[in-house]
PDB file of C-alpha atoms in Angstrom:
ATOM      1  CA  UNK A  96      91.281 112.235 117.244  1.00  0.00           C
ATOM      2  CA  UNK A  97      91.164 109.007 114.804  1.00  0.00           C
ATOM      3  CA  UNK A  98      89.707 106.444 117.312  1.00  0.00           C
ATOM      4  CA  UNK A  99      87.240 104.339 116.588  1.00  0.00           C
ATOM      5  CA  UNK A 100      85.963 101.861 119.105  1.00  0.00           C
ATOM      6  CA  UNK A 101      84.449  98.549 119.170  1.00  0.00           C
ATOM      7  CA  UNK A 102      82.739  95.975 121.977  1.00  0.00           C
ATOM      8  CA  UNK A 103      83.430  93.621 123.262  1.00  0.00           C
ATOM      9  CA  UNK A 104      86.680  92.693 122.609  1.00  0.00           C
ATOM     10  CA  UNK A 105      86.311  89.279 122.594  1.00  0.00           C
ATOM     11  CA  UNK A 106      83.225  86.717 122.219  1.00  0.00           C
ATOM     12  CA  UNK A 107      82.362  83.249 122.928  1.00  0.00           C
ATOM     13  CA  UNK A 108      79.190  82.195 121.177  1.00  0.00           C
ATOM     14  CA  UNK A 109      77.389  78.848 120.725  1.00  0.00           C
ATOM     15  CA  UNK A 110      75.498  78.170 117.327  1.00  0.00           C
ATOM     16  CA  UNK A 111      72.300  79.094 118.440  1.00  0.00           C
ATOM     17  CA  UNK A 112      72.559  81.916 120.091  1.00  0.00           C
ATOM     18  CA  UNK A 113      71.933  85.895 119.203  1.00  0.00           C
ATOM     19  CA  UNK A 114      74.654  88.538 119.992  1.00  0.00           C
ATOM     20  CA  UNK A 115      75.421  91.820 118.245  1.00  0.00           C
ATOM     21  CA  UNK A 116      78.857  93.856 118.320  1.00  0.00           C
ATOM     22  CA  UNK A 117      79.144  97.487 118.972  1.00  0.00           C
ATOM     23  CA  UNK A 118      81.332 100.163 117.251  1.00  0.00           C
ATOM     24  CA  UNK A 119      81.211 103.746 117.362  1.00  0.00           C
ATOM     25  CA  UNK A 120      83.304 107.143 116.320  1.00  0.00           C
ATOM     26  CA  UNK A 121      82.884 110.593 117.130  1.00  0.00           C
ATOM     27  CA  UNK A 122      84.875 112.101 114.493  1.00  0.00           C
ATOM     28  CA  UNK A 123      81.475 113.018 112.449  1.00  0.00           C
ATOM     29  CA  UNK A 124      82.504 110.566 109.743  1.00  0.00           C
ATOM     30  CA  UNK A 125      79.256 109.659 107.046  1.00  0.00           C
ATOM     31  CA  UNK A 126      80.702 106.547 106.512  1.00  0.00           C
ATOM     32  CA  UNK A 127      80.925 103.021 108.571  1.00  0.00           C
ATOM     33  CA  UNK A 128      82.106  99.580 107.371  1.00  0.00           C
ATOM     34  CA  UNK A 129      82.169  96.190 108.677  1.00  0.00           C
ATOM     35  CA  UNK A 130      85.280  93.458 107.995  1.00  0.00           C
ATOM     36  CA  UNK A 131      85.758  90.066 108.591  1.00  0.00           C
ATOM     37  CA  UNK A 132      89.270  89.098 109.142  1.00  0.00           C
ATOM     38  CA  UNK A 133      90.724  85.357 109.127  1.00  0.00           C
ATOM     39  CA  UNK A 134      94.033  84.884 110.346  1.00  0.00           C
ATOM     40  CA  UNK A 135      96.872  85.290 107.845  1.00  0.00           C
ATOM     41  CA  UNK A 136      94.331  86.779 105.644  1.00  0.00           C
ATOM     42  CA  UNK A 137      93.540  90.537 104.597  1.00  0.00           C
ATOM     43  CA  UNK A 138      90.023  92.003 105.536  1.00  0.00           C
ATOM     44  CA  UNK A 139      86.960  91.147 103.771  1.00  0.00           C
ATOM     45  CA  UNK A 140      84.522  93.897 103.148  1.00  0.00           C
ATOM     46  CA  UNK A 141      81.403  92.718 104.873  1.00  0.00           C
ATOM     47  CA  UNK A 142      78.951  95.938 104.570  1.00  0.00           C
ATOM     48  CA  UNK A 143      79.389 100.157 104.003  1.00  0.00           C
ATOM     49  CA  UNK A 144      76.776 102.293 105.923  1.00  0.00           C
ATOM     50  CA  UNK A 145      77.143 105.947 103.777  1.00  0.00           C
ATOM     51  CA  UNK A 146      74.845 108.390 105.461  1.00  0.00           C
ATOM     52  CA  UNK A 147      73.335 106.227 107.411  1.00  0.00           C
ATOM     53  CA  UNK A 148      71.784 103.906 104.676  1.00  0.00           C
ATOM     54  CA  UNK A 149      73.696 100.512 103.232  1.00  0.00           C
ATOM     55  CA  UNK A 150      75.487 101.261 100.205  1.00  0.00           C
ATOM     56  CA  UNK A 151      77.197  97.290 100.166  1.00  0.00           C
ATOM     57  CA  UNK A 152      76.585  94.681 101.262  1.00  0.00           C
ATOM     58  CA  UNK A 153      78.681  92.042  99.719  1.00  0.00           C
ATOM     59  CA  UNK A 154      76.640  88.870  99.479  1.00  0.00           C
ATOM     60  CA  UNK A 155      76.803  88.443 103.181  1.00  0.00           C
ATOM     61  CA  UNK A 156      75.013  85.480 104.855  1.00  0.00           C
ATOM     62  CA  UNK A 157      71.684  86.562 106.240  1.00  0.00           C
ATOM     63  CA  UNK A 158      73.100  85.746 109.581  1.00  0.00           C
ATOM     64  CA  UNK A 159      74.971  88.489 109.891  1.00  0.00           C
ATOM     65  CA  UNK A 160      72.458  91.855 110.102  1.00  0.00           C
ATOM     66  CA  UNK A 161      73.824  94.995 109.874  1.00  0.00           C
ATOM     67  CA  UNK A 162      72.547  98.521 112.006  1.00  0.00           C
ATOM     68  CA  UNK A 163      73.509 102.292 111.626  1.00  0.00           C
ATOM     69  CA  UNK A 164      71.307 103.743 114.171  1.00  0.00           C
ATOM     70  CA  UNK A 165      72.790 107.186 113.691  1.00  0.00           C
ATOM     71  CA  UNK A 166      75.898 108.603 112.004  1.00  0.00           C
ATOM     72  CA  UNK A 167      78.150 107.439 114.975  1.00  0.00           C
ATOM     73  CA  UNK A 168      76.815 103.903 115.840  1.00  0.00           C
ATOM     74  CA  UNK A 169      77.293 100.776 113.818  1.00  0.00           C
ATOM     75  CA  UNK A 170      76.042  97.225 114.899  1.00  0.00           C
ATOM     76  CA  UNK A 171      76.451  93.796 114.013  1.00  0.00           C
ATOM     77  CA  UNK A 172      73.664  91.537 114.727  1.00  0.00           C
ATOM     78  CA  UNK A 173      75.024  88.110 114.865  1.00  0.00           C
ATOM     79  CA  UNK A 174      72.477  84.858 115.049  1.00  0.00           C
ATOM     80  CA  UNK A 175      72.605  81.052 114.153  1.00  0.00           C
ATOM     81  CA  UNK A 176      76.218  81.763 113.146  1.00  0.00           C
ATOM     82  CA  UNK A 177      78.379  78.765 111.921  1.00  0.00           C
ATOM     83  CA  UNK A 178      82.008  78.018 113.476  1.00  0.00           C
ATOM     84  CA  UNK A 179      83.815  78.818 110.520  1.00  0.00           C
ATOM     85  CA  UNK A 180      82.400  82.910 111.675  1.00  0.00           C
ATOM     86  CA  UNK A 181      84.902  82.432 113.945  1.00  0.00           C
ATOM     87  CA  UNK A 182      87.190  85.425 113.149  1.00  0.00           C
ATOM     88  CA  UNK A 183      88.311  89.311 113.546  1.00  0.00           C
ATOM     89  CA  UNK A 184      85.655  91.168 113.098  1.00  0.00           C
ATOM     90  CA  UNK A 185      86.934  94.854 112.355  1.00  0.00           C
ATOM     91  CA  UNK A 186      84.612  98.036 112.104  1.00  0.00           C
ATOM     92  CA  UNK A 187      85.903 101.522 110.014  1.00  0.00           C
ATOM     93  CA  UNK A 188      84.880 104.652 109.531  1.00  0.00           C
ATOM     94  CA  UNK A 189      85.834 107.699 106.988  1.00  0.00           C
ATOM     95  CA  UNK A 190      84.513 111.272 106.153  1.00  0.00           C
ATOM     96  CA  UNK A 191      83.250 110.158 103.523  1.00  0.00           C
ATOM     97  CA  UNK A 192      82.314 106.640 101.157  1.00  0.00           C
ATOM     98  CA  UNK A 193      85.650 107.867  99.292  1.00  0.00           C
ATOM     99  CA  UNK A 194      88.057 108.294 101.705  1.00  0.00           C
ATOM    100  CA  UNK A 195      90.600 107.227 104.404  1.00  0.00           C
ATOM    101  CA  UNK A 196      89.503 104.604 106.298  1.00  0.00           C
ATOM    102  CA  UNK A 197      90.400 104.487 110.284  1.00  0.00           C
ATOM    103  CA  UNK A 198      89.666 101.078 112.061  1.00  0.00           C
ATOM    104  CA  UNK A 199      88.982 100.360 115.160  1.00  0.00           C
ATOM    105  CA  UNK A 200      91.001  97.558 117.564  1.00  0.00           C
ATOM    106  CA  UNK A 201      88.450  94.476 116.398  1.00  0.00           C
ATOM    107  CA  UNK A 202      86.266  92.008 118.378  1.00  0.00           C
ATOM    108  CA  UNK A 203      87.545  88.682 118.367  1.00  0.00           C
ATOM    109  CA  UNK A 204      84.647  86.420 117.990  1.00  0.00           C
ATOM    110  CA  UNK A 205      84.854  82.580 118.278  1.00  0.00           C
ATOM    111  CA  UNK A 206      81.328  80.281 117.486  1.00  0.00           C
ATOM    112  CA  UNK A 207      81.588  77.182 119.157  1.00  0.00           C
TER     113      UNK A 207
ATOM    114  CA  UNK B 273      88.255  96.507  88.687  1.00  0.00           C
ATOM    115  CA  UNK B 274      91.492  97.091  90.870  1.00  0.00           C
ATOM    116  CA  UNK B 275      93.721  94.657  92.297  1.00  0.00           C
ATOM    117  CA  UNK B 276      96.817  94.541  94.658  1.00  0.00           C
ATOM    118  CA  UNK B 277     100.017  92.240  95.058  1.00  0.00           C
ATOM    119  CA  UNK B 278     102.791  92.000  97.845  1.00  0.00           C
ATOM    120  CA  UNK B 279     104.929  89.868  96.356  1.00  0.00           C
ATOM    121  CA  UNK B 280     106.814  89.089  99.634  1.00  0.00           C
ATOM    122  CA  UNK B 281     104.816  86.862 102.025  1.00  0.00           C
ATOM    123  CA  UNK B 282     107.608  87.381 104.749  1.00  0.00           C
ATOM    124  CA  UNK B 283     110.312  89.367 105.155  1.00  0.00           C
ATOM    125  CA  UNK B 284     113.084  89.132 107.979  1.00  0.00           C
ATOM    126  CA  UNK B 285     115.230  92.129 108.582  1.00  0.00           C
ATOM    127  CA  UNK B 286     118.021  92.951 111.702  1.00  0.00           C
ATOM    128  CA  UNK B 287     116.717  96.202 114.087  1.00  0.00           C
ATOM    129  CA  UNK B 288     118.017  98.905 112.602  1.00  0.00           C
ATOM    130  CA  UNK B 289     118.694  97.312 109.098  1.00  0.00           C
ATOM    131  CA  UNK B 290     116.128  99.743 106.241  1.00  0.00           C
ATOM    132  CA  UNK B 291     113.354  98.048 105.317  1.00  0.00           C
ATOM    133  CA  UNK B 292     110.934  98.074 101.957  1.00  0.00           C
ATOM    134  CA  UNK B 293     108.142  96.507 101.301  1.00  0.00           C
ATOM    135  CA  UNK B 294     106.730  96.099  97.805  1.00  0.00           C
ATOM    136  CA  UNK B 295     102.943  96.509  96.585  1.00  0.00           C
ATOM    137  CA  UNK B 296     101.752  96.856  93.145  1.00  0.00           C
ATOM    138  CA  UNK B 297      98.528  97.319  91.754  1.00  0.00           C
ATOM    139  CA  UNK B 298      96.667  96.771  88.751  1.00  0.00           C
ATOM    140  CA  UNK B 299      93.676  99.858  88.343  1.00  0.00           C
ATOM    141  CA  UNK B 300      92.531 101.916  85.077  1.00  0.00           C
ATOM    142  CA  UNK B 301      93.713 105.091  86.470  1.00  0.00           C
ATOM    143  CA  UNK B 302      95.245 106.786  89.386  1.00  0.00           C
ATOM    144  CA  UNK B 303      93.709 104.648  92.158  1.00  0.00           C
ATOM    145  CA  UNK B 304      94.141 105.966  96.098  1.00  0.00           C
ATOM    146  CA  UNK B 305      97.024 104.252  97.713  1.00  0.00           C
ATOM    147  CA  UNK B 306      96.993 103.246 101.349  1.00  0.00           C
ATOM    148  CA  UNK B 307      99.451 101.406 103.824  1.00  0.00           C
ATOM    149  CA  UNK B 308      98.238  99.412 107.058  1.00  0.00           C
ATOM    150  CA  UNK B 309      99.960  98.128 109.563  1.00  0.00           C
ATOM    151  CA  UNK B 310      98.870  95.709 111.996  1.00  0.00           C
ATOM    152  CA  UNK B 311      99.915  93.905 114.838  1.00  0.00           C
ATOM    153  CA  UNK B 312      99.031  90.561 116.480  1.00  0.00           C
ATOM    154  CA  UNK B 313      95.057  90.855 117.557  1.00  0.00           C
ATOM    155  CA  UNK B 314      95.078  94.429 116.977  1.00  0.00           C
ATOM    156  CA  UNK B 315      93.128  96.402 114.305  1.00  0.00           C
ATOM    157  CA  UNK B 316      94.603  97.920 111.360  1.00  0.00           C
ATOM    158  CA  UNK B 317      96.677 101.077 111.708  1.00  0.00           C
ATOM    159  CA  UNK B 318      97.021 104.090 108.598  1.00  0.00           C
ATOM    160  CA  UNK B 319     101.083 104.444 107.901  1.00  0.00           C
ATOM    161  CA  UNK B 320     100.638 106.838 105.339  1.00  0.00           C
ATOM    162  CA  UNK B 321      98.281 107.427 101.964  1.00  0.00           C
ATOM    163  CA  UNK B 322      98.380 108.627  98.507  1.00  0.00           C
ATOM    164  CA  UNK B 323      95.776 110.245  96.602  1.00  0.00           C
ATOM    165  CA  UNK B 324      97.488 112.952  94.853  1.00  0.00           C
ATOM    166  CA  UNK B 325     100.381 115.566  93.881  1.00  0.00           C
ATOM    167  CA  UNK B 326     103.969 114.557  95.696  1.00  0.00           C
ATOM    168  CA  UNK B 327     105.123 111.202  94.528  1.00  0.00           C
ATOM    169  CA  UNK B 328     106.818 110.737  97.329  1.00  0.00           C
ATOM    170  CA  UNK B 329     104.658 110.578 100.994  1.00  0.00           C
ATOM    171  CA  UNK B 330     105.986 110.055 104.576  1.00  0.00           C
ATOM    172  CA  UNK B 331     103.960 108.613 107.344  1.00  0.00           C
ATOM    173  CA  UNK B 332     103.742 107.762 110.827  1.00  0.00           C
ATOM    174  CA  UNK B 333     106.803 106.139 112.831  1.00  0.00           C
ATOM    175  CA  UNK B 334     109.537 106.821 110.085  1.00  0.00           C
ATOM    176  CA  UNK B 335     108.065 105.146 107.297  1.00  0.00           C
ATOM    177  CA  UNK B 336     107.556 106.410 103.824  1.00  0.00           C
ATOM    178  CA  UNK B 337     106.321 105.497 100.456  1.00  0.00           C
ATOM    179  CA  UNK B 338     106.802 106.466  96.953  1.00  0.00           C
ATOM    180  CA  UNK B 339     104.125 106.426  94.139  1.00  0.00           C
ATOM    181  CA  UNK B 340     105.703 105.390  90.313  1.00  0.00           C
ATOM    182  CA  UNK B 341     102.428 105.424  88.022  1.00  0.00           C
ATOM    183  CA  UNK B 342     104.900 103.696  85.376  1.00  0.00           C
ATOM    184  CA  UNK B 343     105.564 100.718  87.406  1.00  0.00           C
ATOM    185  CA  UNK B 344     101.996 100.547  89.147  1.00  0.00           C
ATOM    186  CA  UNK B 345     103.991 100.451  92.650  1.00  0.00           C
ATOM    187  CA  UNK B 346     103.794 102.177  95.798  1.00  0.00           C
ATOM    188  CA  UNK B 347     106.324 100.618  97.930  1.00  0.00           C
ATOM    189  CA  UNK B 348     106.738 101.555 102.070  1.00  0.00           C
ATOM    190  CA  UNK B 349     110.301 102.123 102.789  1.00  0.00           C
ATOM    191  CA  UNK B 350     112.186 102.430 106.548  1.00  0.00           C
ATOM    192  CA  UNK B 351     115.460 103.354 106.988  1.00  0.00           C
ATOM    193  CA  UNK B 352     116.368 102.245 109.888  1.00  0.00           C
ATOM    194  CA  UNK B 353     113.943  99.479 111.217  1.00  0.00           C
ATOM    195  CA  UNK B 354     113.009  98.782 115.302  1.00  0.00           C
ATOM    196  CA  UNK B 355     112.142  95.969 117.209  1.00  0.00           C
ATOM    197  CA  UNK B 356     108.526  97.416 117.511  1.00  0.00           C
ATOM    198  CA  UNK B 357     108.248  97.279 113.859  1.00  0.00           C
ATOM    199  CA  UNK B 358     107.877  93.274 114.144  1.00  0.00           C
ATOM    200  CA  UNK B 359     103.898  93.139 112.187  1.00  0.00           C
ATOM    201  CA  UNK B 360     101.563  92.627 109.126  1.00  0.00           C
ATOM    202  CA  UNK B 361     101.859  95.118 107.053  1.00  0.00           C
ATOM    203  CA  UNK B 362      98.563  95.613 103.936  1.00  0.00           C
ATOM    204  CA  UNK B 363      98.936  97.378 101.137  1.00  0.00           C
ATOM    205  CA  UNK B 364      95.361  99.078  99.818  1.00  0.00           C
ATOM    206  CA  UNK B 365      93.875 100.101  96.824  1.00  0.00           C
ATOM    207  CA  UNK B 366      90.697 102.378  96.741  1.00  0.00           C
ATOM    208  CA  UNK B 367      89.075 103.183  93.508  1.00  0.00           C
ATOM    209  CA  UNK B 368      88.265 106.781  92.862  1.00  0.00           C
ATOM    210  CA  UNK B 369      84.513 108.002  91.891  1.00  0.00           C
ATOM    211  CA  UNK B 370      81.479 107.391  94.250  1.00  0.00           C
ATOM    212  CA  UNK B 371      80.104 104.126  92.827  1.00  0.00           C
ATOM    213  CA  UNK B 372      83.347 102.591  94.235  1.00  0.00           C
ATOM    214  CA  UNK B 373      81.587 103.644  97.801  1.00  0.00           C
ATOM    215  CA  UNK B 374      85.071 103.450  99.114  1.00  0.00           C
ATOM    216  CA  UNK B 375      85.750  99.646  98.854  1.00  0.00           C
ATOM    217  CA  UNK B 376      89.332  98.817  99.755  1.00  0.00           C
ATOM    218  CA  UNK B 377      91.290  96.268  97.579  1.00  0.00           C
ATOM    219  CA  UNK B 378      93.850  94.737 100.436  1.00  0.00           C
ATOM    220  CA  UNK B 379      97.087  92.980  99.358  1.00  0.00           C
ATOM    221  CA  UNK B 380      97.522  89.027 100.909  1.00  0.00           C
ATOM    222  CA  UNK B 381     100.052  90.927 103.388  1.00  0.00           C
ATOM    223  CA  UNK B 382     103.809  91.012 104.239  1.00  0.00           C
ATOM    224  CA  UNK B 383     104.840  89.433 107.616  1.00  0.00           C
ATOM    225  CA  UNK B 384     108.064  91.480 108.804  1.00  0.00           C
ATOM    226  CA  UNK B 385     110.364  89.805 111.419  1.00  0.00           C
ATOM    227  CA  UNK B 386     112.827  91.868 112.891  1.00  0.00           C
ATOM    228  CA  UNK B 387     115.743  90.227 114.667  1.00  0.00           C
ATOM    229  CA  UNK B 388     117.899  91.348 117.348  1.00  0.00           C
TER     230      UNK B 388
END
C-alpha cells in the first residue's frame, strides 16, 4: 500500500481567513513533505518533516505553518494568505529523508 | 547542486505509436533518478526509479527507462503508447547523502498528447 491521502480536496479561502490542510500515510514512512504546485509548473519544495522534526523549510512565507503531530500526520496551517497561494498543494511521504517519494492526490486551494 | 532538463515541452504521439521522453541531468555523481507522471488535477504518480545496479529499469503501465552515466540521461521509453497515457510527465533528480534530506530536483515537464 503506497497511498497517501490529503483533505480537502478542494478550498475556497478569502484573504483573511485561517484554514489548515490535512495529509496522512500509514505506510510507517519517517519522512513528510509539503509542495506547492502552479499550473504548467513542476512542484516546489515547500517543507521536509524527517522524524517528526523540520529538516527544510525553504524560505517559505510565514503564512504558511507547517505541523507533524506524529509520524503519520502532516498539516498545513494556512492564514492571511495572498491570491497568488492559489495553487496545488501536494503532500509526500518516503521511508526515509533519502528515498522514494509517494504523493498524495493534492488539495486544490484557491485565495480569493 | 543538481539540476534537470526535458528538453521537449510537448510531445504529440498516435495511440499505439512508442513513445520517449528525454531528461538529463547535471549532478557530481550518481544522483537517484525518478519518473512522475501526472494527470490533470491529480497528484504525482512513481513510473519507475533508479538508484543503482541495472542500467536499464521498467516501471508501472509498460514504461521503462534507461540510465547512460556518459550522457547524464535517463530517458522513459513506451513501446506502444494508449489513449490513457495522454499527461505530464516529471523527470526527478534526488541527491544522494543525508544533508540532501531528500530534496527532489523536478524537470519543467513534458506534456504528451496522444491522438486517435
Amino acid at each position: 500500500d503506497t497511498e497517501v491521502t490529503q483533505t480537502p480536496k478542494h478550498l475556497v479561502m478569502g484573504m483573511t481567513n485561517k484554514k489548515s490542510l490535512k495529509c496522512e500515510q500509514h505506510m510507517g514512512h519517517r519522512a513528510m513533505y509539503w509542495y506547492k504546485q502552479k499550473a504548467k509548473k513542476p512542484p516546489e519544495l515547500m517543507f521536509v518533516y524527517s522524524y517528526e522534526k523540520l529538516s527544510i523549510n525553504e524560505s517559505v512565507p510565514s503564512r504558511f505553518s507547517p505541523e507533524c503531530p506524529n509520524s503519520s500526520l502532516l498539516n498545513l496551517h494556512l492564514h492571511a494568505l495572498q491570491p497568488e497561494d492559489s495553487a496545488l498543494y501536494l503532500c509526500a511521504s518516503s521511508p526515509a529523508s533519502v528515498d522514494t517519494q509517494y504523493f498524495g492526490p493534492g488539495t486544490r486551494l484557491t485565495v480569493l | 547542486a543538481q539540476s534537470v532538463t526535458q528538453p521537449d515541452i510537448h510531445i504529440t504521439v498516435s495511440e499505439g505509436a512508442s513513445l520517449e521522453l528525454r531528461c538529463n541531468y547535471s549532478y557530481g555523481a550518481t544522483p537517484y533518478l525518478f519518473w512522475y507522471v501526472q494527470s490533470p488535477g491529480q497528484g504525482l504518480q512513481l513510473l519507475l526509479k533508479y538508484f543503482s545496479g541495472d542500467t536499464l529499469v521498467q516501471g508501472i503501465k509498460g514504461f521503462e527507462a534507461e540510465f547512460k552515466r556518459s550522457q547524464s540521461s535517463f530517458n522513459l521509453r513506451k513501446p506502444s503508447v494508449h489513449w490513457s497515457d495522454a499527461a505530464e510527465y516529471f523527470c526527478a533528480v534526488g541527491a544522494r547523502g543525508t544533508d540532501s534530506w531528500g530534496k527532489l530536483q523536478f524537470g519543467a515537464g513534458t506534456q504528451v498528447v496522444v491522438t486517435p
